[in-house]
């Protein structure tokens, strides 16, 4: 039995106790991957951001909200897993300062300073040893699939991945989608 860690869903980076920066990830892909892994007889642990869907029965689920929480949970599980599938749509930035409560609306513009979140999959892959690490590259439809594939291949090299799944952003929340699986050895499927 292989132990598979899957990160899934979005992360939320709170501006205050009510408002946050996030994305439209449904977590559907990560949950489907966990279901497939368990159907193949493997153990699946999902580090799952805030989603509306119910994760598959039998999977170990670690709920998280922010990127820093996802990073900490993934690092804990990664220590004993055989495979990492990083399907989560992690927020690239978080506010430098989170305000308490729900600040009242004020006239005029506001400025929010953001700082980069850590690259979770790159950080884990840097210490992968003989484990397999698979990433995802969700790219803009306007860029086109060939450009998305090239960007995905750069992620393989830059993040030390074994493979990357390339898909376009119009697949978010879809029940069916087409993907290109790019391997470190140059193959595409």
CSV table of C-alpha atoms in Angstrom, one decimal:
chain,number,residue,atom,x,y,z
A,1,UNK,CA,0.0,0.0,0.0
A,2,UNK,CA,1.3,3.4,-1.0
A,3,UNK,CA,0.7,6.4,1.3
A,4,UNK,CA,-0.4,9.4,-0.9
A,5,UNK,CA,-0.6,12.9,0.4
A,6,UNK,CA,-2.9,15.2,-1.7
A,7,UNK,CA,-3.3,18.9,-1.2
A,8,UNK,CA,-6.6,20.2,-2.5
A,9,UNK,CA,-9.0,23.1,-2.6
A,10,UNK,CA,-8.2,26.8,-2.2
A,11,UNK,CA,-6.6,28.6,0.6
A,12,UNK,CA,-8.0,31.8,2.1
A,13,UNK,CA,-5.8,34.7,3.2
A,14,UNK,CA,-7.9,36.9,5.6
A,15,UNK,CA,-7.7,40.7,5.4
A,16,UNK,CA,-9.9,40.8,8.5
A,17,UNK,CA,-12.2,38.4,10.3
A,18,UNK,CA,-14.7,38.4,7.4
A,19,UNK,CA,-12.9,39.3,4.2
A,20,UNK,CA,-10.3,37.3,2.4
A,21,UNK,CA,-8.3,36.7,-0.8
A,22,UNK,CA,-8.9,33.3,-2.4
A,23,UNK,CA,-9.7,31.7,-5.7
A,24,UNK,CA,-12.5,29.5,-7.2
A,25,UNK,CA,-10.9,26.1,-6.6
A,26,UNK,CA,-13.7,23.6,-5.7
A,27,UNK,CA,-11.4,20.8,-4.3
A,28,UNK,CA,-13.1,18.4,-6.7
A,29,UNK,CA,-9.8,17.3,-8.4
A,30,UNK,CA,-8.0,16.5,-5.2
A,31,UNK,CA,-11.0,14.6,-3.8
A,32,UNK,CA,-11.3,12.7,-7.1
A,33,UNK,CA,-7.6,11.8,-6.9
A,34,UNK,CA,-8.0,10.6,-3.3
A,35,UNK,CA,-11.0,8.5,-4.3
A,36,UNK,CA,-9.0,6.9,-7.2
A,37,UNK,CA,-6.0,6.3,-4.9
A,38,UNK,CA,-8.2,4.5,-2.4
A,39,UNK,CA,-10.0,2.5,-5.1
A,40,UNK,CA,-6.5,1.3,-6.2
A,41,UNK,CA,-5.8,0.1,-2.6
A,42,UNK,CA,-3.7,3.0,-1.4
A,43,UNK,CA,-3.9,5.2,1.7
A,44,UNK,CA,-5.0,8.8,1.0
A,45,UNK,CA,-4.5,11.8,3.2
A,46,UNK,CA,-6.0,15.1,1.9
A,47,UNK,CA,-4.9,18.5,3.3
A,48,UNK,CA,-8.0,20.3,2.3
A,49,UNK,CA,-8.7,24.0,2.1
A,50,UNK,CA,-12.2,25.4,2.6
A,51,UNK,CA,-14.6,23.7,0.1
A,52,UNK,CA,-18.3,23.1,-0.1
A,53,UNK,CA,-18.0,19.4,-1.2
A,54,UNK,CA,-17.7,16.4,1.1
A,55,UNK,CA,-14.4,14.6,0.8
A,56,UNK,CA,-14.4,10.8,0.0
A,57,UNK,CA,-15.2,8.4,2.8
A,58,UNK,CA,-12.1,6.6,4.0
A,59,UNK,CA,-9.6,9.4,3.3
A,60,UNK,CA,-7.9,11.0,6.2
A,61,UNK,CA,-8.8,14.7,5.9
A,62,UNK,CA,-6.9,17.6,7.5
A,63,UNK,CA,-8.9,20.8,7.1
A,64,UNK,CA,-7.0,24.0,6.7
A,65,UNK,CA,-7.7,27.6,5.8
A,66,UNK,CA,-4.6,29.5,5.0
A,67,UNK,CA,-1.5,28.7,3.0
A,68,UNK,CA,0.7,28.7,6.1
A,69,UNK,CA,-1.7,26.2,7.7
A,70,UNK,CA,-1.6,24.0,4.5
A,71,UNK,CA,2.2,24.2,4.5
A,72,UNK,CA,2.4,23.0,8.2
A,73,UNK,CA,-0.1,20.2,7.7
A,74,UNK,CA,1.5,19.0,4.4
A,75,UNK,CA,5.0,19.1,6.0
A,76,UNK,CA,3.8,16.9,8.9
A,77,UNK,CA,2.2,14.3,6.5
A,78,UNK,CA,5.0,14.5,3.9
A,79,UNK,CA,7.4,13.1,6.5
A,80,UNK,CA,5.8,9.6,6.2
A,81,UNK,CA,4.2,9.6,2.7
A,82,UNK,CA,5.4,7.9,-0.5
A,83,UNK,CA,3.8,10.3,-3.0
A,84,UNK,CA,2.7,13.9,-2.9
A,85,UNK,CA,0.1,15.2,-5.4
A,86,UNK,CA,-0.1,18.9,-5.0
A,87,UNK,CA,-3.5,19.8,-6.5
A,88,UNK,CA,-4.3,22.7,-4.1
A,89,UNK,CA,-4.8,26.2,-5.5
A,90,UNK,CA,-2.7,28.0,-2.9
A,91,UNK,CA,-3.0,31.7,-2.7
A,92,UNK,CA,0.2,33.3,-3.9
A,93,UNK,CA,0.1,36.2,-1.4
A,94,UNK,CA,-1.3,37.0,2.0
A,95,UNK,CA,-1.8,40.4,3.7
A,96,UNK,CA,1.2,41.6,5.7
A,97,UNK,CA,-1.2,42.6,8.5
A,98,UNK,CA,-4.6,41.1,9.3
A,99,UNK,CA,-7.1,43.5,10.9
A,100,UNK,CA,-9.2,42.5,13.8
A,101,UNK,CA,-13.0,42.3,13.6
A,102,UNK,CA,-14.8,43.7,10.5
A,103,UNK,CA,-13.6,47.2,9.9
A,104,UNK,CA,-16.4,49.6,8.9
A,105,UNK,CA,-16.6,50.8,5.3
A,106,UNK,CA,-14.7,54.1,4.9
A,107,UNK,CA,-14.9,56.6,2.0
A,108,UNK,CA,-12.0,56.6,-0.5
A,109,UNK,CA,-9.4,54.1,-1.6
A,110,UNK,CA,-7.5,51.7,0.7
A,111,UNK,CA,-4.2,50.1,0.2
A,112,UNK,CA,-3.4,46.6,1.3
A,113,UNK,CA,0.2,45.4,1.5
A,114,UNK,CA,0.7,41.7,0.5
A,115,UNK,CA,3.7,39.3,1.1
A,116,UNK,CA,4.3,36.1,-0.9
A,117,UNK,CA,3.2,32.8,0.6
A,118,UNK,CA,5.7,30.0,0.6
A,119,UNK,CA,5.7,27.7,-2.4
A,120,UNK,CA,4.6,24.6,-0.6
A,121,UNK,CA,5.2,22.0,-3.4
A,122,UNK,CA,8.7,23.4,-4.2
A,123,UNK,CA,9.6,23.4,-0.5
A,124,UNK,CA,8.5,19.7,-0.1
A,125,UNK,CA,10.1,18.6,-3.4
A,126,UNK,CA,13.4,20.0,-2.3
A,127,UNK,CA,13.5,17.3,0.4
A,128,UNK,CA,11.7,14.5,-1.5
A,129,UNK,CA,14.5,11.9,-1.5
A,130,UNK,CA,13.0,9.0,-3.4
A,131,UNK,CA,9.4,10.1,-3.1
A,132,UNK,CA,7.3,11.1,-6.1
A,133,UNK,CA,6.1,14.6,-6.3
A,134,UNK,CA,3.4,15.7,-8.8
A,135,UNK,CA,2.4,19.3,-9.2
A,136,UNK,CA,-0.4,21.1,-11.1
A,137,UNK,CA,-0.1,24.1,-13.4
A,138,UNK,CA,-3.4,25.9,-13.9
A,139,UNK,CA,-2.9,28.4,-16.6
A,140,UNK,CA,-4.9,31.1,-18.3
A,141,UNK,CA,-7.1,30.1,-21.3
A,142,UNK,CA,-5.9,33.3,-23.1
A,143,UNK,CA,-2.3,32.1,-23.0
A,144,UNK,CA,-3.2,28.9,-24.9
A,145,UNK,CA,-2.3,25.3,-24.3
A,146,UNK,CA,1.1,25.3,-25.9
A,147,UNK,CA,2.3,28.2,-23.7
A,148,UNK,CA,0.7,26.5,-20.7
A,149,UNK,CA,2.6,23.3,-21.4
A,150,UNK,CA,5.9,25.1,-21.6
A,151,UNK,CA,5.2,26.9,-18.3
A,152,UNK,CA,4.3,23.6,-16.7
A,153,UNK,CA,7.6,22.1,-18.0
A,154,UNK,CA,9.5,25.0,-16.4
A,155,UNK,CA,7.7,24.2,-13.1
A,156,UNK,CA,9.1,20.6,-13.3
A,157,UNK,CA,12.6,21.9,-13.4
A,158,UNK,CA,12.3,24.9,-11.1
A,159,UNK,CA,10.4,23.0,-8.4
A,160,UNK,CA,12.2,19.6,-8.8
A,161,UNK,CA,8.9,17.8,-9.6
A,162,UNK,CA,8.6,14.4,-11.2
A,163,UNK,CA,5.6,15.5,-13.3
A,164,UNK,CA,3.1,18.3,-13.6
A,165,UNK,CA,-0.5,18.3,-14.7
A,166,UNK,CA,-1.3,21.2,-17.0
A,167,UNK,CA,-4.8,22.5,-17.3
A,168,UNK,CA,-6.5,25.7,-18.2
A,169,UNK,CA,-8.5,27.8,-15.8
A,170,UNK,CA,-11.8,27.1,-17.5
A,171,UNK,CA,-11.6,23.6,-15.9
A,172,UNK,CA,-12.2,25.0,-12.3
A,173,UNK,CA,-15.2,23.3,-10.8
A,174,UNK,CA,-15.9,21.2,-14.0
A,175,UNK,CA,-17.0,17.6,-13.6
A,176,UNK,CA,-14.9,16.7,-16.7
A,177,UNK,CA,-11.8,18.3,-18.1
A,178,UNK,CA,-8.8,17.5,-20.3
A,179,UNK,CA,-5.3,17.8,-19.0
A,180,UNK,CA,-1.7,17.3,-20.3
A,181,UNK,CA,0.5,15.3,-18.0
A,182,UNK,CA,4.2,16.4,-18.5
A,183,UNK,CA,6.9,14.2,-17.0
A,184,UNK,CA,10.4,15.2,-16.0
A,185,UNK,CA,11.9,13.0,-18.7
A,186,UNK,CA,10.1,15.2,-21.4
A,187,UNK,CA,7.2,12.9,-22.2
A,188,UNK,CA,3.7,14.4,-22.5
A,189,UNK,CA,0.5,12.5,-22.1
